[in-house]
């Protein structure tokens, strides 16, 4: 179904660049279709309205930060009793500073909150979103928590996020990692000196 | 008791009344609130301690049970609710999250590391979540603390 669907998308939506991603050998999971981020609205519109493989439900929009790109996943479904199906649609945004995508709120109302969450956690801006603001974090929060390079702010409205007198910094992971790196460096220096 | 005379210190009489009609605020943040509700329900029956009248507004309540994770977003609201309560007011911090951040203590970027950062806490109840017995013990500890308070005496001495 996936290869047929991707060739259908390519024939109906120009510049979609749809390709099938199959799960690696020996690993579990379903295959997915990767499309170009500029054509996401057109692809979704096609997937919703075509006759053969229509997807009338948007189940999830989620995001993944892979450092080199931010991937946004759409899980579409159709709960047709005779032919239930679902599809994982992926798109990759290479611009980490200002990632932008077209909103699919016009097609599925369910996209509203999901896109807001994606914006809140990963900072993906959705064009033409009817209510584009954070959903979980406070409105004046800084940064996007699910980014790999996220640094927690020191204060939020005069409240210290990690108060020094309450934290056990020796046990915090990155300090431990940093100490290990320092020791490794010392060892290497010693070896060279010897 | 008819035509009888009871002699008591004014402070102790007031304290006796206050500690046995402790009205908590209807206020739950996370899973600890489920235990708090269980404490208020018939099996554990908080009303035995005069503490079962959960008030729907902070203005009528004199005890805030902070039951659950206090996120930074909620912390501002917790502070507002505490300031809306009338004096004298008390706070019980219920559960590990409200005490010290709980499981979010180390990496929780969004969790306040203990509700005592924003409001003064009278009694800490440890547990994750604490059983109803633990909350009842916390409330009884608070009642003991209230019984030893001398609000009138302090006020008169201060203003003398």
Coordinates of C-alpha atoms in Angstrom, one line a residue:
Chain A
X1 CA 0.0 0.0 0.0
X2 CA 2.8 2.4 0.9
X3 CA 4.6 2.3 -2.5
X4 CA 1.3 2.6 -4.4
X5 CA 0.3 5.5 -2.2
X6 CA 3.6 7.3 -2.5
X7 CA 3.5 7.1 -6.3
X8 CA -0.1 8.3 -6.2
X9 CA 1.0 11.3 -4.1
X10 CA 3.9 12.0 -6.5
X11 CA 1.6 11.9 -9.5
X12 CA -1.1 14.1 -8.0
X13 CA 1.0 16.6 -6.0
X14 CA 4.0 18.1 -7.8
X15 CA 7.1 18.7 -5.7
X16 CA 5.9 16.3 -3.0
X17 CA 9.0 14.2 -3.3
X18 CA 7.2 11.4 -1.5
X19 CA 9.3 8.3 -0.7
X20 CA 8.7 5.2 1.3
X21 CA 10.7 4.6 4.5
X22 CA 10.7 0.9 5.5
X23 CA 11.7 -0.1 9.0
X24 CA 15.2 -1.5 9.2
X25 CA 15.7 -5.3 8.9
X26 CA 14.9 -7.2 12.0
X27 CA 13.3 -4.2 13.7
X28 CA 9.7 -3.8 14.5
X29 CA 7.5 -0.9 13.4
X30 CA 5.5 0.2 10.4
X31 CA 6.8 1.9 7.3
X32 CA 6.1 5.5 6.6
X33 CA 6.0 8.0 3.8
X34 CA 8.4 11.0 3.8
X35 CA 7.4 14.1 1.9
X36 CA 8.9 17.6 1.4
X37 CA 7.8 20.1 4.1
X38 CA 6.7 22.7 1.5
X39 CA 4.0 20.4 0.1
X40 CA 2.6 19.1 3.4
X41 CA -0.7 20.9 3.1
X42 CA -1.3 19.7 -0.5
X43 CA -0.3 16.2 0.4
X44 CA -2.6 16.1 3.4
X45 CA -5.4 17.6 1.3
X46 CA -4.9 14.9 -1.3
X47 CA -4.7 12.1 1.4
X48 CA -8.0 13.4 2.9
X49 CA -10.0 13.9 -0.2
X50 CA -8.9 11.1 -2.6
X51 CA -11.3 8.2 -3.3
X52 CA -9.2 5.2 -2.9
X53 CA -7.1 5.9 0.3
X54 CA -8.9 8.6 2.1
X55 CA -7.8 9.3 5.7
X56 CA -10.6 11.1 7.5
X57 CA -8.9 11.2 11.0
X58 CA -5.8 12.8 12.2
X59 CA -4.6 10.8 15.2
X60 CA -1.3 12.4 16.3
X61 CA 1.1 15.1 15.2
X62 CA 4.4 14.6 17.0
X63 CA 7.9 16.0 16.6
X64 CA 11.4 14.5 17.0
X65 CA 14.6 16.5 17.2
X66 CA 17.4 14.7 15.4
X67 CA 19.9 17.5 15.8
X68 CA 20.5 17.7 12.0
X69 CA 16.8 18.1 11.4
X70 CA 13.4 18.4 13.1
X71 CA 11.1 15.7 12.0
X72 CA 7.3 16.2 12.3
X73 CA 5.2 13.1 12.1
X74 CA 1.5 12.9 11.2
X75 CA -0.4 9.8 12.0
X76 CA -3.5 9.6 9.8
X77 CA -6.2 7.0 10.0
X78 CA -9.4 5.8 8.6
X79 CA -11.7 3.7 10.8
X80 CA -13.7 2.3 7.9
X81 CA -15.1 -1.1 9.1
X82 CA -14.3 -2.9 5.9
X83 CA -10.9 -1.5 5.3
X84 CA -9.3 0.2 8.4
X85 CA -6.0 1.7 7.6
X86 CA -3.5 4.1 9.0
X87 CA -0.5 6.0 7.7
X88 CA 2.6 7.6 9.2
X89 CA 3.5 10.7 7.2
X90 CA 6.8 12.3 7.9
X91 CA 8.4 15.5 7.0
X92 CA 11.9 16.8 7.8
X93 CA 12.7 20.5 8.6
X94 CA 16.4 21.3 8.2
X95 CA 16.1 24.9 9.5
X96 CA 16.6 24.6 13.2
X97 CA 16.5 28.3 13.9
X98 CA 13.1 29.1 12.4
X99 CA 11.4 25.9 11.4
X100 CA 8.1 26.6 9.5
X101 CA 5.3 24.3 8.3
X102 CA 1.9 24.9 6.9
X103 CA -0.9 24.2 9.3
X104 CA -3.4 21.4 8.5
X105 CA -6.1 22.8 10.8
X106 CA -8.2 23.6 7.7
X107 CA -8.4 19.9 7.0
X108 CA -8.7 18.3 10.5
X109 CA -9.7 20.3 13.5
X110 CA -7.8 17.8 15.6
X111 CA -4.6 19.4 14.3
X112 CA -5.2 22.6 16.4
X113 CA -3.9 21.3 19.8
X114 CA -1.4 18.9 18.3
X115 CA 0.3 21.7 16.3
X116 CA 0.3 23.9 19.4
X117 CA 2.0 21.2 21.3
X118 CA 4.5 20.7 18.6
X119 CA 5.2 24.4 18.7
X120 CA 5.4 24.5 22.4
X121 CA 7.9 21.6 22.7
X122 CA 10.0 21.9 19.5
X123 CA 9.4 25.4 18.3
X124 CA 7.9 24.5 14.9
X125 CA 5.9 27.5 13.7
X126 CA 2.7 26.6 11.8
X127 CA 1.6 29.0 9.1
X128 CA -2.1 29.9 9.1
X129 CA -2.8 28.4 12.4
X130 CA -6.0 29.9 13.9
X131 CA -4.7 30.0 17.5
X132 CA -0.9 29.9 17.5
X133 CA 0.4 29.9 21.0
X134 CA 1.9 27.6 23.6
X135 CA -0.3 24.9 25.1
X136 CA 1.5 23.4 28.1
X137 CA 4.3 25.8 29.1
X138 CA 3.4 29.3 30.3
X139 CA 3.1 31.9 27.6
X140 CA 6.2 33.7 28.8
X141 CA 8.4 30.6 28.8
X142 CA 11.8 30.7 27.1
X143 CA 13.0 28.0 24.8
X144 CA 11.5 24.8 23.6
X145 CA 12.0 21.9 26.1
X146 CA 12.1 18.9 23.8
X147 CA 15.0 20.3 21.7
X148 CA 18.2 18.4 22.1
X149 CA 20.1 21.7 22.8
X150 CA 17.6 23.0 25.3
X151 CA 19.0 24.9 28.2
X152 CA 16.7 25.5 31.2
X153 CA 16.2 29.1 32.1
X154 CA 17.6 30.1 35.5
X155 CA 14.6 32.0 36.7
X156 CA 10.9 32.0 35.9
X157 CA 9.1 35.1 37.3
X158 CA 11.6 35.4 40.3
X159 CA 11.3 31.7 41.0
X160 CA 14.6 29.8 40.8
X161 CA 14.2 26.7 38.6
X162 CA 17.1 24.9 40.2
X163 CA 17.8 26.5 43.5
X164 CA 21.4 25.9 44.6
X165 CA 20.6 25.0 48.2
X166 CA 18.2 22.3 47.1
X167 CA 20.2 20.7 44.3
X168 CA 22.7 17.9 44.6
X169 CA 24.9 19.0 41.8
X170 CA 27.4 16.1 42.3
X171 CA 24.7 13.8 41.1
X172 CA 23.5 15.7 38.2
X173 CA 24.2 13.8 35.0
X174 CA 26.0 16.4 32.9
X175 CA 28.3 17.3 35.7
X176 CA 29.2 13.7 36.0
X177 CA 29.8 13.4 32.3
X178 CA 31.9 16.6 32.3
X179 CA 34.1 15.2 35.1
X180 CA 34.6 12.0 33.2
X181 CA 35.6 14.0 30.1
X182 CA 38.1 16.0 32.2
X183 CA 39.6 12.8 33.7
X184 CA 39.9 11.3 30.2
X185 CA 41.7 14.4 29.0
X186 CA 44.1 14.3 32.0
X187 CA 44.8 10.6 31.3
X188 CA 45.5 11.4 27.6
X189 CA 47.8 14.3 28.6
X190 CA 49.7 12.0 31.0
X191 CA 50.1 9.4 28.3
X192 CA 51.5 11.9 25.9
X193 CA 53.8 13.4 28.6
X194 CA 55.1 9.9 29.4
Chain B
X1 CA -23.4 22.0 81.8
X2 CA -26.6 23.9 82.4
X3 CA -25.9 27.1 84.4
X4 CA -22.3 25.8 84.7
X5 CA -19.2 27.9 84.4
X6 CA -16.2 26.8 82.3
X7 CA -13.0 28.6 83.0
X8 CA -10.4 28.7 80.2
X9 CA -7.8 31.0 78.8
X10 CA -9.1 33.0 75.9
X11 CA -6.4 31.8 73.6
X12 CA -6.9 28.2 74.5
X13 CA -10.6 28.5 74.0
X14 CA -10.1 30.1 70.6
X15 CA -7.5 27.6 69.6
X16 CA -9.7 24.7 70.6
X17 CA -12.4 26.1 68.3
X18 CA -10.0 26.8 65.5
X19 CA -8.2 23.5 65.5
X20 CA -11.4 21.5 65.5
X21 CA -13.0 23.4 62.7
X22 CA -10.2 23.5 60.2
X23 CA -11.6 24.2 56.8
X24 CA -9.3 23.1 54.0
X25 CA -9.5 24.5 50.5
X26 CA -10.8 22.4 47.6
X27 CA -7.5 22.4 45.8
X28 CA -5.7 19.4 44.3
X29 CA -2.9 19.5 41.7
X30 CA -2.0 15.9 40.8
X31 CA -2.3 12.3 42.0
X32 CA -1.9 13.2 45.7
X33 CA -5.3 14.9 45.4
X34 CA -6.8 11.5 44.8
X35 CA -5.5 10.4 48.2
X36 CA -6.7 13.7 49.7
X37 CA -10.2 12.9 48.3
X38 CA -10.0 9.4 49.7
X39 CA -9.1 10.9 53.1
X40 CA -12.1 13.1 52.9
X41 CA -14.4 10.3 51.9
X42 CA -16.3 8.0 54.2
X43 CA -13.6 5.3 54.9
X44 CA -11.1 7.7 56.4
X45 CA -13.6 10.4 57.1
X46 CA -11.7 13.7 57.7
X47 CA -14.8 15.0 59.4
X48 CA -13.8 13.2 62.5
X49 CA -11.1 15.8 63.0
X50 CA -13.4 18.7 62.1
X51 CA -11.5 19.0 58.9
X52 CA -13.9 17.7 56.2
X53 CA -15.6 20.9 55.1
X54 CA -13.7 21.5 51.8
X55 CA -14.4 25.1 51.0
X56 CA -14.8 26.0 47.4
X57 CA -13.2 29.4 47.8
X58 CA -9.9 30.4 49.4
X59 CA -11.6 33.3 51.2
X60 CA -13.5 30.8 53.5
X61 CA -10.7 28.4 53.9
X62 CA -8.0 28.4 56.5
X63 CA -5.9 25.4 55.4
X64 CA -4.4 24.8 52.0
X65 CA -3.3 21.3 51.3
X66 CA -0.9 21.5 48.4
X67 CA -1.6 18.0 47.1
X68 CA 0.6 17.3 44.1
X69 CA 3.2 18.5 41.7
X70 CA 3.6 22.3 41.7
X71 CA 4.7 23.3 38.3
X72 CA 6.2 26.7 37.7
X73 CA 3.1 27.7 35.8
X74 CA 0.9 26.6 38.7
X75 CA 3.2 28.1 41.4
X76 CA 2.1 31.6 40.5
X77 CA -1.5 30.5 41.0
X78 CA -0.7 28.8 44.3
X79 CA 0.7 32.0 45.5
X80 CA -2.3 34.0 44.5
X81 CA -4.6 31.5 46.2
X82 CA -2.6 31.6 49.4
X83 CA -2.7 35.4 49.4
X84 CA -6.5 35.2 49.0
X85 CA -6.9 33.2 52.2
X86 CA -7.8 35.0 55.4
X87 CA -5.4 35.0 58.3
X88 CA -4.7 32.9 60.3
X89 CA -3.9 30.5 57.5
X90 CA -1.9 27.2 57.3
X91 CA -0.3 25.2 54.6
X92 CA 0.3 21.4 54.4
X93 CA 2.7 20.3 51.8
X94 CA 1.5 16.8 50.8
X95 CA 3.7 14.4 48.9
X96 CA 7.2 14.4 47.6
X97 CA 6.5 16.7 44.7
X98 CA 5.2 19.5 46.9
X99 CA 7.9 18.9 49.5
X100 CA 11.0 19.0 47.2
X101 CA 10.1 18.4 43.6
X102 CA 9.8 14.6 43.9
X103 CA 10.8 12.7 40.8
X104 CA 11.1 16.0 38.9
X105 CA 13.8 17.2 41.3
X106 CA 16.8 16.5 39.2
X107 CA 15.7 17.1 35.6
X108 CA 12.3 18.7 35.9
X109 CA 12.7 22.0 34.1
X110 CA 9.1 22.9 34.7
X111 CA 8.6 21.9 38.4
X112 CA 9.1 24.1 41.4
X113 CA 11.5 22.5 43.8
X114 CA 9.2 22.5 46.8
X115 CA 6.2 24.6 47.4
X116 CA 8.0 26.3 50.3
X117 CA 9.8 28.4 47.6
X118 CA 6.5 30.4 47.2
X119 CA 4.4 29.9 50.4
X120 CA 5.4 29.2 54.0
X121 CA 4.7 25.6 54.9
X122 CA 3.6 24.4 58.3
X123 CA 3.6 20.6 57.9
X124 CA 5.3 18.4 55.4
X125 CA 3.7 15.0 54.7
X126 CA 6.2 12.7 52.9
X127 CA 5.1 9.9 50.6
X128 CA 4.5 9.4 46.9
X129 CA 1.6 9.7 47.3
X130 CA 1.1 9.6 51.1
X131 CA -1.6 7.2 52.4
X132 CA -4.7 8.8 53.9
X133 CA -3.3 7.9 57.4
X134 CA -0.2 9.9 56.7
X135 CA -2.3 13.0 55.7
X136 CA -4.4 12.5 58.8
X137 CA -1.2 12.4 60.9
X138 CA -0.1 15.6 59.2
X139 CA -3.4 17.3 60.0
X140 CA -3.2 16.2 63.6
X141 CA 0.3 17.5 63.8
X142 CA -1.0 20.8 62.5
X143 CA -3.8 20.8 65.1
X144 CA -1.2 20.3 67.8
X145 CA 0.8 23.2 66.4
X146 CA -2.4 25.3 66.4
X147 CA -3.2 24.4 70.0
X148 CA 0.1 25.8 71.1
X149 CA -0.3 29.1 69.4
X150 CA -1.0 32.3 71.4
X151 CA -2.5 34.6 68.8
X152 CA -4.3 37.0 71.2
X153 CA -1.5 37.1 73.7
X154 CA 1.0 37.8 71.0
X155 CA -1.2 40.6 69.6
X156 CA -1.7 42.2 72.9
X157 CA 1.9 42.0 73.9
X158 CA 2.9 43.4 70.6
X159 CA 0.5 46.3 70.8
X160 CA 1.0 47.0 74.5

